[in-house]
Amino acid sequence: MKLLKPTMMDVAAKAGVSQATVSLILNGSPGARFSEDTRLKVREAAQALGYRLTQRGPVQMTSAANLIVFVVDELTSDPWMALAFEGARERALERGVSMSLAVCRNANVIDDDLVRQYSQIPVVGFIYGTMLTREISSQAVFPQAPTVLLNCYDAKRRLPSVMPGDLEGGRTATQQLIDSGRKRIGFINGQEGIDASSDRLRGYRQALASNDISFDPALVYNGTWEPPSGYDGTRAFLALDTPPDAIFCANDMMAAGCYDALKEAGLRIPQDMAVIGFDNREIAQFMRPPLTSLILPHYEMGVAAADQILDIAAGLTPRHNQIKVECELIERESI
């Protein structure tokens, strides 16, 4: 009987990380941010299973295409799409392919002007990225070349997509607070109806259930992603008959408002109240105390999206229609 070779999925399962994390670590992707503990777990799992990485070289294609077009639905002061583009561009350059950036004026339908512009140019494929994690219209695709979706998805899974692991991130954040000895955990979420908010809330609830902690709706506050809602949510929690002993904020900006409310109330972080954020913005390391947070892995998502496009161009069929990239925990002094 012929033994099956171990796969990257096997390594991911043994190391307890995502397949994208295994790919990024074993490929030595520049800029990929993982702790030494995560890197060691992946390498040890690969060695124990006898997994050998198939090294990707320059893309061999029959056409003259040498360009990936990275299309975004909008550009803002937030760094996320810039990080995703940089990750994708670095990976493409490693494999001898260039990348250009285009902005779509309509968030739900690809501009006819963009379609016309690139219909005359041989391209390897398109990466279509959205600022908000969301479902996209089936019209938001390019007909003439492969398309990989980044931070968005087609509900019918007709196109491969790369997404942040928001649900697992919400579970990780909540579990971290539970492991630090906290039993009553408040959750300041983002706006209702947004995928990231829904997934992080589901992760929060799953962690509570796994530890036999009852879900209390009074401990969930729906914010706006901005500092004032972190402040208001914290004040609402402190006004409860039984306030929480920890607060999970669904992004670092709301955590900044949470800090202000706690300090105004004379409470110490983490002695009186543990706080954890999400996104790992630059501000997190400069808060006092420095904020424990989870990385929103857009750089790594860009790398994974570029790999998907380049593999398709080389004639490989993606093994998975949707890749979820791990939101790594960065431990600091707030819990």
mmCIF file of C-alpha atoms in Angstrom:
data_model
loop_
_atom_site.group_PDB
_atom_site.id
_atom_site.type_symbol
_atom_site.label_atom_id
_atom_site.label_comp_id
_atom_site.label_asym_id
_atom_site.label_seq_id
_atom_site.Cartn_x
_atom_site.Cartn_y
_atom_site.Cartn_z
ATOM 1 C CA MET A 1 0.000 0.000 0.000
ATOM 2 C CA LYS A 2 1.415 3.357 -1.044
ATOM 3 C CA LEU A 3 1.710 5.856 1.794
ATOM 4 C CA LEU A 4 0.263 9.318 1.169
ATOM 5 C CA LYS A 5 2.703 12.193 1.427
ATOM 6 C CA PRO A 6 1.973 14.632 4.239
ATOM 7 C CA THR A 7 0.357 17.866 3.062
ATOM 8 C CA MET A 8 0.539 21.449 4.221
ATOM 9 C CA MET A 9 -2.913 20.908 5.745
ATOM 10 C CA ASP A 10 -1.499 18.069 7.850
ATOM 11 C CA VAL A 11 1.256 20.356 9.127
ATOM 12 C CA ALA A 12 -1.287 23.080 9.946
ATOM 13 C CA ALA A 13 -3.456 20.626 11.901
ATOM 14 C CA LYS A 14 -0.505 19.265 13.889
ATOM 15 C CA ALA A 15 0.847 22.753 14.690
ATOM 16 C CA GLY A 16 -2.600 24.147 15.483
ATOM 17 C CA VAL A 17 -2.341 27.013 12.993
ATOM 18 C CA SER A 18 -3.852 27.909 9.626
ATOM 19 C CA GLN A 19 -2.603 26.575 6.294
ATOM 20 C CA ALA A 20 -1.696 30.131 5.282
ATOM 21 C CA THR A 21 0.487 30.470 8.385
ATOM 22 C CA VAL A 22 2.356 27.269 7.457
ATOM 23 C CA SER A 23 2.895 28.536 3.910
ATOM 24 C CA LEU A 24 4.165 31.938 5.035
ATOM 25 C CA ILE A 25 6.578 30.506 7.627
ATOM 26 C CA LEU A 26 7.993 27.683 5.527
ATOM 27 C CA ASN A 27 8.345 29.958 2.498
ATOM 28 C CA GLY A 28 10.261 32.489 4.621
ATOM 29 C CA SER A 29 8.048 35.343 3.426
ATOM 30 C CA PRO A 30 9.702 38.709 4.227
ATOM 31 C CA GLY A 31 7.563 40.858 6.506
ATOM 32 C CA ALA A 32 5.400 37.995 7.755
ATOM 33 C CA ARG A 33 4.885 38.637 11.473
ATOM 34 C CA PHE A 34 4.811 35.539 13.651
ATOM 35 C CA SER A 35 6.165 34.821 17.100
ATOM 36 C CA GLU A 36 9.178 32.557 17.436
ATOM 37 C CA ASP A 37 6.942 30.093 19.264
ATOM 38 C CA THR A 38 4.591 29.873 16.252
ATOM 39 C CA ARG A 39 7.497 29.534 13.827
ATOM 40 C CA LEU A 40 9.023 26.764 15.958
ATOM 41 C CA LYS A 41 5.715 24.858 16.199
ATOM 42 C CA VAL A 42 5.312 24.920 12.418
ATOM 43 C CA ARG A 43 8.894 23.799 11.705
ATOM 44 C CA GLU A 44 8.717 21.019 14.311
ATOM 45 C CA ALA A 45 5.372 19.802 12.928
ATOM 46 C CA ALA A 46 6.761 19.751 9.382
ATOM 47 C CA GLN A 47 9.847 17.842 10.528
ATOM 48 C CA ALA A 48 7.841 15.322 12.571
ATOM 49 C CA LEU A 49 5.559 14.592 9.612
ATOM 50 C CA GLY A 50 8.387 14.514 7.087
ATOM 51 C CA TYR A 51 6.761 17.312 5.101
ATOM 52 C CA ARG A 52 8.863 18.830 2.342
ATOM 53 C CA LEU A 53 7.836 22.203 0.967
ATOM 54 C CA THR A 54 7.464 22.406 -2.785
ATOM 55 C CA GLN A 55 9.537 25.448 -3.606
ATOM 56 C CA ARG A 56 7.876 27.881 -5.935
ATOM 57 C CA GLY A 57 10.080 29.383 -8.593
ATOM 58 C CA PRO A 58 9.414 31.943 -11.309
ATOM 59 C CA VAL A 59 5.990 31.405 -12.832
ATOM 60 C CA GLN A 60 6.075 29.466 -16.108
ATOM 61 C CA MET A 61 3.284 30.666 -18.372
ATOM 62 C CA THR A 62 2.568 30.222 -22.033
ATOM 63 C CA SER A 63 1.348 33.813 -22.481
ATOM 64 C CA ALA A 64 3.338 37.019 -22.300
ATOM 65 C CA ALA A 65 1.465 38.060 -19.150
ATOM 66 C CA ASN A 66 3.733 39.424 -16.440
ATOM 67 C CA LEU A 67 1.392 41.620 -14.411
ATOM 68 C CA ILE A 68 -1.040 41.149 -11.541
ATOM 69 C CA VAL A 69 -3.548 43.958 -11.027
ATOM 70 C CA PHE A 70 -4.504 44.659 -7.412
ATOM 71 C CA VAL A 71 -7.916 46.369 -7.397
ATOM 72 C CA VAL A 72 -9.323 47.949 -4.218
ATOM 73 C CA ASP A 73 -12.791 49.311 -3.637
ATOM 74 C CA GLU A 74 -11.433 52.332 -1.758
ATOM 75 C CA LEU A 75 -8.291 53.786 -0.235
ATOM 76 C CA THR A 76 -8.425 55.400 3.205
ATOM 77 C CA SER A 77 -6.030 56.488 5.920
ATOM 78 C CA ASP A 78 -6.342 53.008 7.459
ATOM 79 C CA PRO A 79 -3.258 50.932 6.620
ATOM 80 C CA TRP A 80 -4.982 47.641 5.803
ATOM 81 C CA MET A 81 -5.149 47.675 2.008
ATOM 82 C CA ALA A 82 -1.671 49.208 1.762
ATOM 83 C CA LEU A 83 -0.322 46.319 3.846
ATOM 84 C CA ALA A 84 -2.193 43.765 1.727
ATOM 85 C CA PHE A 85 -0.848 45.317 -1.470
ATOM 86 C CA GLU A 86 2.698 45.294 -0.107
ATOM 87 C CA GLY A 87 2.443 41.621 0.849
ATOM 88 C CA ALA A 88 1.070 40.681 -2.569
ATOM 89 C CA ARG A 89 3.634 42.813 -4.395
ATOM 90 C CA GLU A 90 6.574 41.326 -2.488
ATOM 91 C CA ARG A 91 5.403 37.781 -3.208
ATOM 92 C CA ALA A 92 4.824 38.540 -6.904
ATOM 93 C CA LEU A 93 8.294 40.087 -7.251
ATOM 94 C CA GLU A 94 9.853 36.989 -5.657
ATOM 95 C CA ARG A 95 8.384 35.022 -8.531
ATOM 96 C CA GLY A 96 9.259 37.452 -11.294
ATOM 97 C CA VAL A 97 5.866 39.108 -11.724
ATOM 98 C CA SER A 98 5.013 42.816 -11.463
ATOM 99 C CA MET A 99 1.981 44.309 -9.750
ATOM 100 C CA SER A 100 -0.035 47.480 -10.251
ATOM 101 C CA LEU A 101 -2.680 49.131 -8.078
ATOM 102 C CA ALA A 102 -6.083 50.300 -9.308
ATOM 103 C CA VAL A 103 -8.984 51.851 -7.401
ATOM 104 C CA CYS A 104 -12.556 50.952 -8.318
ATOM 105 C CA ARG A 105 -15.002 53.856 -8.132
ATOM 106 C CA ASN A 106 -18.011 51.617 -7.472
ATOM 107 C CA ALA A 107 -17.752 49.365 -4.441
ATOM 108 C CA ASN A 108 -20.128 46.744 -5.837
ATOM 109 C CA VAL A 109 -19.466 46.602 -9.577
ATOM 110 C CA ILE A 110 -16.147 46.617 -11.425
ATOM 111 C CA ASP A 111 -15.852 49.808 -13.489
ATOM 112 C CA ASP A 112 -16.325 49.384 -17.220
ATOM 113 C CA ASP A 113 -13.323 51.696 -17.638
ATOM 114 C CA LEU A 114 -11.107 49.281 -15.687
ATOM 115 C CA VAL A 115 -12.350 46.322 -17.689
ATOM 116 C CA ARG A 116 -11.606 48.158 -20.943
ATOM 117 C CA GLN A 117 -8.204 49.354 -19.710
ATOM 118 C CA TYR A 118 -6.948 45.884 -18.839
ATOM 119 C CA SER A 119 -8.675 43.991 -21.644
ATOM 120 C CA GLN A 120 -5.915 45.214 -23.964
ATOM 121 C CA ILE A 121 -3.085 44.162 -21.636
ATOM 122 C CA PRO A 122 -2.068 40.533 -20.970
ATOM 123 C CA VAL A 123 -2.380 40.029 -17.212
ATOM 124 C CA VAL A 124 -1.682 37.074 -14.933
ATOM 125 C CA GLY A 125 -4.809 37.825 -12.930
ATOM 126 C CA PHE A 126 -6.565 40.183 -10.551
ATOM 127 C CA ILE A 127 -6.721 40.514 -6.775
ATOM 128 C CA TYR A 128 -9.885 42.313 -5.711
ATOM 129 C CA GLY A 129 -9.699 43.679 -2.145
ATOM 130 C CA THR A 130 -12.270 45.462 0.004
ATOM 131 C CA MET A 131 -11.746 47.723 3.008
ATOM 132 C CA LEU A 132 -14.588 46.058 4.953
ATOM 133 C CA THR A 133 -14.772 42.285 5.248
ATOM 134 C CA ARG A 134 -17.944 41.561 3.298
ATOM 135 C CA GLU A 135 -19.812 39.593 0.672
ATOM 136 C CA ILE A 136 -19.436 41.011 -2.836
ATOM 137 C CA SER A 137 -21.681 41.081 -5.851
ATOM 138 C CA SER A 138 -21.062 38.490 -8.546
ATOM 139 C CA GLN A 139 -20.495 41.443 -10.880
ATOM 140 C CA ALA A 140 -17.345 42.460 -8.988
ATOM 141 C CA VAL A 141 -15.093 40.232 -11.082
ATOM 142 C CA PHE A 142 -12.966 40.519 -14.184
ATOM 143 C CA PRO A 143 -14.102 38.198 -16.979
ATOM 144 C CA GLN A 144 -10.813 37.937 -18.876
ATOM 145 C CA ALA A 145 -8.435 36.558 -16.215
ATOM 146 C CA PRO A 146 -8.415 34.679 -12.868
ATOM 147 C CA THR A 147 -9.612 36.700 -9.889
ATOM 148 C CA VAL A 148 -8.807 36.084 -6.215
ATOM 149 C CA LEU A 149 -10.834 37.941 -3.592
ATOM 150 C CA LEU A 150 -9.121 39.511 -0.588
ATOM 151 C CA ASN A 151 -11.013 40.435 2.588
ATOM 152 C CA CYS A 152 -14.257 39.654 0.763
ATOM 153 C CA TYR A 153 -16.052 36.613 -0.594
ATOM 154 C CA ASP A 154 -18.547 35.454 -3.169
ATOM 155 C CA ALA A 155 -21.449 33.821 -1.313
ATOM 156 C CA LYS A 156 -21.570 30.929 -3.801
ATOM 157 C CA ARG A 157 -17.797 30.355 -3.482
ATOM 158 C CA ARG A 158 -17.251 30.589 -7.239
ATOM 159 C CA LEU A 159 -14.037 32.531 -6.685
ATOM 160 C CA PRO A 160 -11.134 31.733 -4.322
ATOM 161 C CA SER A 161 -10.853 34.161 -1.426
ATOM 162 C CA VAL A 162 -8.477 35.048 1.404
ATOM 163 C CA MET A 163 -10.020 36.241 4.664
ATOM 164 C CA PRO A 164 -8.874 37.169 8.175
ATOM 165 C CA GLY A 165 -9.591 34.555 10.844
ATOM 166 C CA ASP A 166 -11.894 36.881 12.794
ATOM 167 C CA LEU A 167 -13.923 34.133 14.456
ATOM 168 C CA GLU A 168 -10.845 32.302 15.705
ATOM 169 C CA GLY A 169 -9.356 35.660 16.714
ATOM 170 C CA GLY A 170 -12.402 36.480 18.846
ATOM 171 C CA ARG A 171 -12.126 33.086 20.484
ATOM 172 C CA THR A 172 -8.382 33.512 21.093
ATOM 173 C CA ALA A 173 -8.813 36.957 22.674
ATOM 174 C CA THR A 174 -11.551 35.770 25.015
ATOM 175 C CA GLN A 175 -9.685 32.600 25.932
ATOM 176 C CA GLN A 176 -6.601 34.646 26.766
ATOM 177 C CA LEU A 177 -8.625 36.657 29.277
ATOM 178 C CA ILE A 178 -10.133 33.491 30.755
ATOM 179 C CA ASP A 179 -6.671 31.919 31.046
ATOM 180 C CA SER A 180 -5.511 35.001 32.963
ATOM 181 C CA GLY A 181 -8.151 34.236 35.596
ATOM 182 C CA ARG A 182 -10.994 36.512 34.472
ATOM 183 C CA LYS A 183 -14.519 35.154 34.738
ATOM 184 C CA ARG A 184 -16.821 38.023 33.747
ATOM 185 C CA ILE A 185 -15.763 39.429 30.394
ATOM 186 C CA GLY A 186 -17.360 42.392 28.666
ATOM 187 C CA PHE A 187 -17.214 42.693 24.876
ATOM 188 C CA ILE A 188 -17.264 46.049 23.097
ATOM 189 C CA ASN A 189 -18.028 45.126 19.504
ATOM 190 C CA GLY A 190 -18.022 47.092 16.263
ATOM 191 C CA GLN A 191 -21.086 48.033 14.272
ATOM 192 C CA GLU A 192 -23.848 45.450 13.943
ATOM 193 C CA GLY A 193 -24.316 43.866 10.534
ATOM 194 C CA ILE A 194 -20.610 43.859 9.634
ATOM 195 C CA ASP A 195 -18.896 40.514 9.056
ATOM 196 C CA ALA A 196 -15.942 41.287 11.334
ATOM 197 C CA SER A 197 -18.306 42.217 14.183
ATOM 198 C CA SER A 198 -20.418 39.080 13.723
ATOM 199 C CA ASP A 199 -17.412 36.754 13.552
ATOM 200 C CA ARG A 200 -15.599 38.247 16.552
ATOM 201 C CA LEU A 201 -18.817 38.024 18.592
ATOM 202 C CA ARG A 202 -19.228 34.365 17.612
ATOM 203 C CA GLY A 203 -15.654 33.682 18.690
ATOM 204 C CA TYR A 204 -16.283 35.422 22.021
ATOM 205 C CA ARG A 205 -19.390 33.333 22.646
ATOM 206 C CA GLN A 206 -17.657 30.097 21.647
ATOM 207 C CA ALA A 207 -14.825 30.714 24.120
ATOM 208 C CA LEU A 208 -17.313 31.383 26.913
ATOM 209 C CA ALA A 209 -19.243 28.213 26.102
ATOM 210 C CA SER A 210 -16.057 26.127 25.969
ATOM 211 C CA ASN A 211 -15.272 27.237 29.509
ATOM 212 C CA ASP A 212 -18.794 26.789 30.909
ATOM 213 C CA ILE A 213 -19.261 30.549 31.326
ATOM 214 C CA SER A 214 -22.814 31.711 30.673
ATOM 215 C CA PHE A 215 -23.349 34.327 27.987
ATOM 216 C CA ASP A 216 -24.760 37.570 29.412
ATOM 217 C CA PRO A 217 -26.193 39.983 26.795
ATOM 218 C CA ALA A 218 -25.637 42.851 29.233
ATOM 219 C CA LEU A 219 -21.900 42.331 28.729
ATOM 220 C CA VAL A 220 -22.045 43.038 24.976
ATOM 221 C CA TYR A 221 -21.993 46.654 23.772
ATOM 222 C CA ASN A 222 -22.274 47.520 20.087
ATOM 223 C CA GLY A 223 -19.914 50.346 19.229
ATOM 224 C CA THR A 224 -18.774 52.175 16.101
ATOM 225 C CA TRP A 225 -15.072 51.163 15.925
ATOM 226 C CA GLU A 226 -14.157 54.650 17.221
ATOM 227 C CA PRO A 227 -12.740 55.647 20.668
ATOM 228 C CA PRO A 228 -15.920 57.346 21.971
ATOM 229 C CA SER A 229 -17.866 54.080 21.725
ATOM 230 C CA GLY A 230 -15.119 52.303 23.669
ATOM 231 C CA TYR A 231 -15.447 54.966 26.340
ATOM 232 C CA ASP A 232 -19.270 54.768 26.396
ATOM 233 C CA GLY A 233 -19.292 50.966 26.399
ATOM 234 C CA THR A 234 -16.900 50.822 29.337
ATOM 235 C CA ARG A 235 -18.996 53.314 31.311
ATOM 236 C CA ALA A 236 -22.074 51.202 30.623
ATOM 237 C CA PHE A 237 -20.302 48.091 31.925
ATOM 238 C CA LEU A 238 -19.099 49.883 35.065
ATOM 239 C CA ALA A 239 -22.678 50.965 35.816
ATOM 240 C CA LEU A 240 -23.872 47.329 35.995
ATOM 241 C CA ASP A 241 -24.679 45.826 39.396
ATOM 242 C CA THR A 242 -21.949 43.268 38.688
ATOM 243 C CA PRO A 243 -19.340 44.908 36.436
ATOM 244 C CA PRO A 244 -16.935 42.791 34.379
ATOM 245 C CA ASP A 245 -13.374 42.065 35.456
ATOM 246 C CA ALA A 246 -12.098 42.161 31.846
ATOM 247 C CA ILE A 247 -13.044 43.857 28.589
ATOM 248 C CA PHE A 248 -12.418 42.600 25.071
ATOM 249 C CA CYS A 249 -12.551 45.466 22.571
ATOM 250 C CA ALA A 250 -13.103 44.479 18.932
ATOM 251 C CA ASN A 251 -10.490 46.990 17.797
ATOM 252 C CA ASP A 252 -7.677 49.032 19.305
ATOM 253 C CA MET A 253 -9.347 52.400 18.710
ATOM 254 C CA MET A 254 -12.244 51.413 20.977
ATOM 255 C CA ALA A 255 -9.696 50.041 23.461
ATOM 256 C CA ALA A 256 -8.179 53.539 23.649
ATOM 257 C CA GLY A 257 -11.589 54.911 24.692
ATOM 258 C CA CYS A 258 -11.933 52.027 27.162
ATOM 259 C CA TYR A 259 -8.618 53.005 28.763
ATOM 260 C CA ASP A 260 -9.834 56.593 29.214
ATOM 261 C CA ALA A 261 -13.047 55.481 30.938
ATOM 262 C CA LEU A 262 -11.212 53.107 33.270
ATOM 263 C CA LYS A 263 -8.639 55.695 34.277
ATOM 264 C CA GLU A 264 -11.400 58.255 34.823
ATOM 265 C CA ALA A 265 -13.069 55.744 37.174
ATOM 266 C CA GLY A 266 -9.813 55.268 39.082
ATOM 267 C CA LEU A 267 -9.356 51.666 37.942
ATOM 268 C CA ARG A 268 -5.949 50.188 37.183
ATOM 269 C CA ILE A 269 -5.101 48.138 34.098
ATOM 270 C CA PRO A 270 -4.696 45.172 34.446
ATOM 271 C CA GLN A 271 -4.946 44.903 38.230
ATOM 272 C CA ASP A 272 -8.601 45.995 38.400
ATOM 273 C CA MET A 273 -9.598 45.406 34.784
ATOM 274 C CA ALA A 274 -7.844 43.424 32.064
ATOM 275 C CA VAL A 275 -8.199 44.792 28.519
ATOM 276 C CA ILE A 276 -7.471 43.218 25.146
ATOM 277 C CA GLY A 277 -7.821 44.784 21.701
ATOM 278 C CA PHE A 278 -7.837 43.700 18.069
ATOM 279 C CA ASP A 279 -6.008 44.940 14.923
ATOM 280 C CA ASN A 280 -2.623 45.588 16.588
ATOM 281 C CA ARG A 281 -2.457 49.164 15.356
ATOM 282 C CA GLU A 282 0.741 51.080 15.987
ATOM 283 C CA ILE A 283 -0.939 52.895 18.885
ATOM 284 C CA ALA A 284 -1.272 49.631 20.865
ATOM 285 C CA GLN A 285 2.397 49.477 21.850
ATOM 286 C CA PHE A 286 2.380 53.114 23.046
ATOM 287 C CA MET A 287 -0.709 52.907 25.259
ATOM 288 C CA ARG A 288 -0.049 52.804 28.996
ATOM 289 C CA PRO A 289 0.120 49.984 29.820
ATOM 290 C CA PRO A 290 0.889 48.631 26.328
ATOM 291 C CA LEU A 291 -2.194 46.921 24.923
ATOM 292 C CA THR A 292 -2.394 43.188 24.260
ATOM 293 C CA SER A 293 -3.928 42.838 20.800
ATOM 294 C CA LEU A 294 -4.364 40.530 17.820
ATOM 295 C CA ILE A 295 -2.826 41.221 14.429
ATOM 296 C CA LEU A 296 -5.197 41.922 11.562
ATOM 297 C CA PRO A 297 -3.053 40.004 9.059
ATOM 298 C CA HIS A 298 -3.508 41.957 5.831
ATOM 299 C CA TYR A 299 0.154 41.675 4.799
ATOM 300 C CA GLU A 300 -0.047 37.892 5.114
ATOM 301 C CA MET A 301 -3.410 37.889 3.325
ATOM 302 C CA GLY A 302 -1.812 39.735 0.419
ATOM 303 C CA VAL A 303 0.947 37.129 0.222
ATOM 304 C CA ALA A 304 -1.603 34.298 0.242
ATOM 305 C CA ALA A 305 -3.720 35.991 -2.458
ATOM 306 C CA ALA A 306 -0.688 36.431 -4.714
ATOM 307 C CA ASP A 307 0.223 32.769 -4.228
ATOM 308 C CA GLN A 308 -3.303 31.778 -5.246
ATOM 309 C CA ILE A 309 -3.165 33.837 -8.458
ATOM 310 C CA LEU A 310 0.311 32.610 -9.376
ATOM 311 C CA ASP A 311 -0.593 28.984 -8.736
ATOM 312 C CA ILE A 312 -3.676 29.287 -10.953
ATOM 313 C CA ALA A 313 -1.533 30.901 -13.659
ATOM 314 C CA ALA A 314 0.882 27.965 -13.424
ATOM 315 C CA GLY A 315 -1.982 25.535 -14.014
ATOM 316 C CA LEU A 316 -2.537 24.454 -10.397
ATOM 317 C CA THR A 317 -6.035 24.125 -8.985
ATOM 318 C CA PRO A 318 -6.487 25.740 -5.555
ATOM 319 C CA ARG A 319 -7.133 23.098 -2.877
ATOM 320 C CA HIS A 320 -9.425 25.423 -0.937
ATOM 321 C CA ASN A 321 -11.912 28.018 -2.093
ATOM 322 C CA GLN A 322 -11.397 30.110 1.014
ATOM 323 C CA ILE A 323 -8.250 30.578 3.102
ATOM 324 C CA LYS A 324 -8.550 32.016 6.609
ATOM 325 C CA VAL A 325 -5.341 33.668 7.851
ATOM 326 C CA GLU A 326 -4.557 33.494 11.566
ATOM 327 C CA CYS A 327 -4.865 36.661 13.666
ATOM 328 C CA GLU A 328 -1.819 36.219 15.882
ATOM 329 C CA LEU A 329 -1.972 37.311 19.521
ATOM 330 C CA ILE A 330 0.585 39.914 20.596
ATOM 331 C CA GLU A 331 0.929 39.775 24.364
ATOM 332 C CA ARG A 332 1.706 43.008 26.199
ATOM 333 C CA GLU A 333 0.932 44.312 29.675
ATOM 334 C CA SER A 334 -2.831 44.987 29.715
ATOM 335 C CA ILE A 335 -3.946 41.527 30.913
#
